[in-house]
PDB file of N, CA and C in Angstrom:
ATOM      1  N   UNK A   1      11.001 -13.953 -20.803  1.00 43.00           N
ATOM      2  CA  UNK A   1      11.015 -12.649 -22.240  1.00 43.00           C
ATOM      3  C   UNK A   1      10.549 -11.607 -21.262  1.00 43.00           C
ATOM      4  N   UNK A   2      10.978 -10.258 -21.375  1.00 54.00           N
ATOM      5  CA  UNK A   2      10.515  -9.423 -20.720  1.00 54.00           C
ATOM      6  C   UNK A   2       9.751  -8.066 -21.807  1.00 54.00           C
ATOM      7  N   UNK A   3       8.969  -7.472 -21.365  1.00 55.00           N
ATOM      8  CA  UNK A   3       8.067  -7.020 -22.914  1.00 55.00           C
ATOM      9  C   UNK A   3       8.418  -5.586 -22.128  1.00 55.00           C
ATOM     10  N   UNK A   4       8.880  -4.917 -23.252  1.00 55.00           N
ATOM     11  CA  UNK A   4       8.809  -3.339 -22.893  1.00 55.00           C
ATOM     12  C   UNK A   4       7.529  -2.630 -22.736  1.00 55.00           C
ATOM     13  N   UNK A   5       7.431  -1.998 -21.836  1.00 56.00           N
ATOM     14  CA  UNK A   5       6.090  -1.256 -22.074  1.00 56.00           C
ATOM     15  C   UNK A   5       6.330   0.352 -21.650  1.00 56.00           C
ATOM     16  N   UNK A   6       5.733   1.112 -22.293  1.00 57.00           N
ATOM     17  CA  UNK A   6       5.893   2.545 -22.778  1.00 57.00           C
ATOM     18  C   UNK A   6       4.857   3.212 -21.838  1.00 57.00           C
ATOM     19  N   UNK A   7       5.155   3.880 -20.405  1.00 54.00           N
ATOM     20  CA  UNK A   7       4.248   4.405 -19.788  1.00 54.00           C
ATOM     21  C   UNK A   7       4.267   5.972 -20.057  1.00 54.00           C
ATOM     22  N   UNK A   8       2.670   6.804 -20.357  1.00 65.00           N
ATOM     23  CA  UNK A   8       3.284   7.555 -20.422  1.00 65.00           C
ATOM     24  C   UNK A   8       3.311   8.794 -19.300  1.00 65.00           C
ATOM     25  N   UNK A   9       4.284   9.543 -19.210  1.00 66.00           N
ATOM     26  CA  UNK A   9       4.572  10.595 -17.838  1.00 66.00           C
ATOM     27  C   UNK A   9       3.416  10.473 -16.971  1.00 66.00           C
ATOM     28  N   UNK A  10       1.980  11.304 -17.126  1.00 66.00           N
ATOM     29  CA  UNK A  10       0.841  11.559 -16.477  1.00 66.00           C
ATOM     30  C   UNK A  10       1.075   9.957 -15.523  1.00 66.00           C
ATOM     31  N   UNK A  11       1.066   9.057 -16.566  1.00 69.00           N
ATOM     32  CA  UNK A  11       0.262   7.755 -15.586  1.00 69.00           C
ATOM     33  C   UNK A  11       1.320   7.859 -14.527  1.00 69.00           C
ATOM     34  N   UNK A  12       2.307   7.815 -15.096  1.00 70.00           N
ATOM     35  CA  UNK A  12       3.588   7.274 -14.188  1.00 70.00           C
ATOM     36  C   UNK A  12       3.917   8.144 -12.719  1.00 70.00           C
ATOM     37  N   UNK A  13       3.903   9.619 -13.133  1.00 72.00           N
ATOM     38  CA  UNK A  13       3.051  10.584 -11.714  1.00 72.00           C
ATOM     39  C   UNK A  13       2.250  10.120 -11.095  1.00 72.00           C
ATOM     40  N   UNK A  14       1.061   9.912 -11.797  1.00 76.00           N
ATOM     41  CA  UNK A  14      -0.102   9.548 -10.798  1.00 76.00           C
ATOM     42  C   UNK A  14       0.364   7.879  -9.878  1.00 76.00           C
ATOM     43  N   UNK A  15       0.757   7.151 -10.653  1.00 72.00           N
ATOM     44  CA  UNK A  15       1.329   5.930  -9.867  1.00 72.00           C
ATOM     45  C   UNK A  15       2.406   6.256  -8.799  1.00 72.00           C
ATOM     46  N   UNK A  16       3.058   7.063  -9.080  1.00 76.00           N
ATOM     47  CA  UNK A  16       3.674   7.501  -7.963  1.00 76.00           C
ATOM     48  C   UNK A  16       3.523   8.116  -6.612  1.00 76.00           C
ATOM     49  N   UNK A  17       2.489   9.048  -6.913  1.00 79.00           N
ATOM     50  CA  UNK A  17       1.816   9.562  -6.175  1.00 79.00           C
ATOM     51  C   UNK A  17       0.560   8.617  -5.339  1.00 79.00           C
ATOM     52  N   UNK A  18       0.177   8.003  -6.328  1.00 77.00           N
ATOM     53  CA  UNK A  18      -0.235   6.953  -5.526  1.00 77.00           C
ATOM     54  C   UNK A  18       0.625   6.089  -4.414  1.00 77.00           C
ATOM     55  N   UNK A  19       1.801   5.275  -5.000  1.00 75.00           N
ATOM     56  CA  UNK A  19       2.422   4.643  -4.045  1.00 75.00           C
ATOM     57  C   UNK A  19       2.835   5.126  -2.564  1.00 75.00           C
ATOM     58  N   UNK A  20       3.052   6.811  -3.085  1.00 78.00           N
ATOM     59  CA  UNK A  20       3.481   7.940  -1.681  1.00 78.00           C
ATOM     60  C   UNK A  20       1.996   7.913  -1.129  1.00 78.00           C
ATOM     61  N   UNK A  21       1.320   7.834  -1.642  1.00 77.00           N
ATOM     62  CA  UNK A  21       0.004   7.661  -0.512  1.00 77.00           C
ATOM     63  C   UNK A  21      -0.084   6.756   0.150  1.00 77.00           C
ATOM     64  N   UNK A  22       0.030   5.349  -0.420  1.00 76.00           N
ATOM     65  CA  UNK A  22       0.070   4.260   0.099  1.00 76.00           C
ATOM     66  C   UNK A  22       1.269   3.943   1.390  1.00 76.00           C
ATOM     67  N   UNK A  23       2.520   5.082   0.593  1.00 77.00           N
ATOM     68  CA  UNK A  23       3.614   4.780   2.072  1.00 77.00           C
ATOM     69  C   UNK A  23       3.215   5.441   3.426  1.00 77.00           C
ATOM     70  N   UNK A  24       2.423   6.381   3.047  1.00 78.00           N
ATOM     71  CA  UNK A  24       1.785   7.480   4.135  1.00 78.00           C
ATOM     72  C   UNK A  24       0.873   6.589   5.085  1.00 78.00           C
ATOM     73  N   UNK A  25      -0.007   5.456   4.121  1.00 75.00           N
ATOM     74  CA  UNK A  25      -1.045   4.913   5.230  1.00 75.00           C
ATOM     75  C   UNK A  25      -0.363   3.923   5.579  1.00 75.00           C
ATOM     76  N   UNK A  26       0.951   3.513   5.383  1.00 73.00           N
ATOM     77  CA  UNK A  26       1.440   2.248   5.590  1.00 73.00           C
ATOM     78  C   UNK A  26       1.846   2.495   6.977  1.00 73.00           C
ATOM     79  N   UNK A  27       2.788   4.032   7.028  1.00 74.00           N
ATOM     80  CA  UNK A  27       3.286   4.331   8.351  1.00 74.00           C
ATOM     81  C   UNK A  27       2.691   4.690   9.533  1.00 74.00           C
ATOM     82  N   UNK A  28       1.000   5.172   9.030  1.00 73.00           N
ATOM     83  CA  UNK A  28      -0.017   5.333   9.842  1.00 73.00           C
ATOM     84  C   UNK A  28      -0.535   3.879  10.597  1.00 73.00           C
ATOM     85  N   UNK A  29      -0.639   2.829   9.729  1.00 70.00           N
ATOM     86  CA  UNK A  29      -0.935   1.551  10.093  1.00 70.00           C
ATOM     87  C   UNK A  29       0.175   1.203  11.395  1.00 70.00           C
ATOM     88  N   UNK A  30       1.214   1.181  10.992  1.00 69.00           N
ATOM     89  CA  UNK A  30       2.403   0.768  11.762  1.00 69.00           C
ATOM     90  C   UNK A  30       2.304   1.231  12.803  1.00 69.00           C
ATOM     91  N   UNK A  31       2.359   2.352  13.179  1.00 67.00           N
ATOM     92  CA  UNK A  31       2.153   3.271  14.173  1.00 67.00           C
ATOM     93  C   UNK A  31       1.017   2.600  15.047  1.00 67.00           C
ATOM     94  N   UNK A  32      -0.430   2.392  14.264  1.00 66.00           N
ATOM     95  CA  UNK A  32      -1.304   1.709  15.282  1.00 66.00           C
ATOM     96  C   UNK A  32      -1.032   0.215  15.469  1.00 66.00           C
ATOM     97  N   UNK A  33      -0.489  -0.503  14.821  1.00 60.00           N
ATOM     98  CA  UNK A  33      -0.484  -2.139  14.732  1.00 60.00           C
ATOM     99  C   UNK A  33       0.457  -2.791  14.624  1.00 60.00           C
ATOM    100  N   UNK A  34       1.333  -2.319  13.977  1.00 55.00           N
ATOM    101  CA  UNK A  34       2.972  -3.275  13.623  1.00 55.00           C
ATOM    102  C   UNK A  34       3.678  -3.658  12.788  1.00 55.00           C
ATOM    103  N   UNK A  35       2.470  -3.924  11.927  1.00 58.00           N
ATOM    104  CA  UNK A  35       3.033  -4.568  10.574  1.00 58.00           C
ATOM    105  C   UNK A  35       1.889  -4.502   9.382  1.00 58.00           C
ATOM    106  N   UNK A  36       2.865  -4.016   8.643  1.00 55.00           N
ATOM    107  CA  UNK A  36       2.542  -3.878   7.215  1.00 55.00           C
ATOM    108  C   UNK A  36       3.462  -4.421   5.986  1.00 55.00           C
ATOM    109  N   UNK A  37       3.166  -4.496   4.494  1.00 56.00           N
ATOM    110  CA  UNK A  37       3.974  -4.849   3.724  1.00 56.00           C
ATOM    111  C   UNK A  37       3.733  -4.393   2.525  1.00 56.00           C
ATOM    112  N   UNK A  38       4.355  -4.007   1.779  1.00 55.00           N
ATOM    113  CA  UNK A  38       4.288  -3.118   0.695  1.00 55.00           C
ATOM    114  C   UNK A  38       4.912  -3.903  -0.552  1.00 55.00           C
ATOM    115  N   UNK A  39       3.285  -4.408  -1.406  1.00 57.00           N
ATOM    116  CA  UNK A  39       3.857  -5.076  -2.480  1.00 57.00           C
ATOM    117  C   UNK A  39       4.702  -4.486  -3.793  1.00 57.00           C
ATOM    118  N   UNK A  40       4.957  -5.027  -4.775  1.00 54.00           N
ATOM    119  CA  UNK A  40       5.936  -4.205  -5.883  1.00 54.00           C
ATOM    120  C   UNK A  40       4.382  -3.715  -6.591  1.00 54.00           C
ATOM    121  N   UNK A  41       3.523  -4.141  -6.742  1.00 56.00           N
ATOM    122  CA  UNK A  41       2.489  -3.317  -7.911  1.00 56.00           C
ATOM    123  C   UNK A  41       1.808  -2.643  -7.200  1.00 56.00           C
ATOM    124  N   UNK A  42       1.958  -1.991  -6.063  1.00 56.00           N
ATOM    125  CA  UNK A  42       1.286  -0.906  -5.250  1.00 56.00           C
ATOM    126  C   UNK A  42       0.374  -1.304  -4.159  1.00 56.00           C
ATOM    127  N   UNK A  43       0.097  -2.824  -4.085  1.00 60.00           N
ATOM    128  CA  UNK A  43      -1.069  -3.007  -3.430  1.00 60.00           C
ATOM    129  C   UNK A  43      -0.384  -3.036  -1.742  1.00 60.00           C
ATOM    130  N   UNK A  44      -1.221  -2.653  -0.652  1.00 59.00           N
ATOM    131  CA  UNK A  44      -1.403  -2.652   0.079  1.00 59.00           C
ATOM    132  C   UNK A  44      -1.112  -3.971   1.382  1.00 59.00           C
ATOM    133  N   UNK A  45      -0.599  -4.931   1.844  1.00 61.00           N
ATOM    134  CA  UNK A  45      -1.348  -5.771   2.678  1.00 61.00           C
ATOM    135  C   UNK A  45      -1.149  -5.386   3.902  1.00 61.00           C
ATOM    136  N   UNK A  46      -1.943  -5.716   4.856  1.00 58.00           N
ATOM    137  CA  UNK A  46      -2.150  -5.428   6.202  1.00 58.00           C
ATOM    138  C   UNK A  46      -2.014  -6.817   6.846  1.00 58.00           C
ATOM    139  N   UNK A  47      -0.958  -7.196   7.835  1.00 58.00           N
ATOM    140  CA  UNK A  47      -0.624  -8.271   8.989  1.00 58.00           C
ATOM    141  C   UNK A  47      -0.996  -7.756   9.950  1.00 58.00           C
ATOM    142  N   UNK A  48      -2.295  -8.444  10.573  1.00 55.00           N
ATOM    143  CA  UNK A  48      -2.903  -8.307  11.923  1.00 55.00           C
ATOM    144  C   UNK A  48      -3.083  -9.520  12.491  1.00 55.00           C
ATOM    145  N   UNK A  49      -2.268  -9.637  13.816  1.00 55.00           N
ATOM    146  CA  UNK A  49      -2.307 -10.723  14.369  1.00 55.00           C
ATOM    147  C   UNK A  49      -3.996 -10.568  15.176  1.00 55.00           C
ATOM    148  N   UNK A  50      -4.127  -9.264  15.708  1.00 61.00           N
ATOM    149  CA  UNK A  50      -5.683  -9.616  16.265  1.00 61.00           C
ATOM    150  C   UNK A  50      -6.469  -9.365  15.698  1.00 61.00           C
ATOM    151  N   UNK A  51      -7.777 -10.305  15.732  1.00 63.00           N
ATOM    152  CA  UNK A  51      -8.899 -10.203  15.043  1.00 63.00           C
ATOM    153  C   UNK A  51      -9.810  -8.646  15.217  1.00 63.00           C
ATOM    154  N   UNK A  52      -9.488  -8.237  16.320  1.00 62.00           N
ATOM    155  CA  UNK A  52     -10.413  -7.510  16.532  1.00 62.00           C
ATOM    156  C   UNK A  52      -9.899  -6.208  16.200  1.00 62.00           C
ATOM    157  N   UNK A  53      -8.546  -6.005  16.176  1.00 60.00           N
ATOM    158  CA  UNK A  53      -7.954  -5.060  15.435  1.00 60.00           C
ATOM    159  C   UNK A  53      -8.352  -5.039  13.865  1.00 60.00           C
ATOM    160  N   UNK A  54      -8.042  -6.180  13.383  1.00 59.00           N
ATOM    161  CA  UNK A  54      -8.518  -6.265  11.964  1.00 59.00           C
ATOM    162  C   UNK A  54     -10.084  -5.685  11.625  1.00 59.00           C
ATOM    163  N   UNK A  55     -10.929  -5.955  12.517  1.00 60.00           N
ATOM    164  CA  UNK A  55     -12.287  -5.778  12.016  1.00 60.00           C
ATOM    165  C   UNK A  55     -12.897  -4.069  12.294  1.00 60.00           C
ATOM    166  N   UNK A  56     -11.657  -3.464  13.219  1.00 59.00           N
ATOM    167  CA  UNK A  56     -11.622  -2.105  13.317  1.00 59.00           C
ATOM    168  C   UNK A  56     -11.071  -1.249  12.097  1.00 59.00           C
ATOM    169  N   UNK A  57     -10.120  -2.240  11.464  1.00 59.00           N
ATOM    170  CA  UNK A  57      -9.710  -1.601  10.379  1.00 59.00           C
ATOM    171  C   UNK A  57     -10.587  -1.577   9.142  1.00 59.00           C
ATOM    172  N   UNK A  58     -11.548  -2.718   9.061  1.00 56.00           N
ATOM    173  CA  UNK A  58     -12.092  -2.823   7.694  1.00 56.00           C
ATOM    174  C   UNK A  58     -13.411  -1.771   7.868  1.00 56.00           C
ATOM    175  N   UNK A  59     -13.424  -1.639   9.287  1.00 52.00           N
ATOM    176  CA  UNK A  59     -14.839  -0.678   9.390  1.00 52.00           C
ATOM    177  C   UNK A  59     -14.131   0.868   9.276  1.00 52.00           C
ATOM    178  N   UNK A  60     -13.007   1.021   9.587  1.00 44.00           N
ATOM    179  CA  UNK A  60     -12.113   2.507   9.015  1.00 44.00           C
ATOM    180  C   UNK A  60     -12.077   2.888   7.614  1.00 44.00           C
TER     181      UNK A  60
END
């Protein structure tokens, strides 16, 4: 059962802006590392094979 959720326009715009910013960050990370994945709720998950790279990312 799906519930209909009414979202105010300004909330929608800020959400889209946030997603756009995450996508920019995702592209930058892709250039540096290689793998990222965007989840539906707008959270960016970073997949890093190398532990040193992960530690560098956390510091940045």
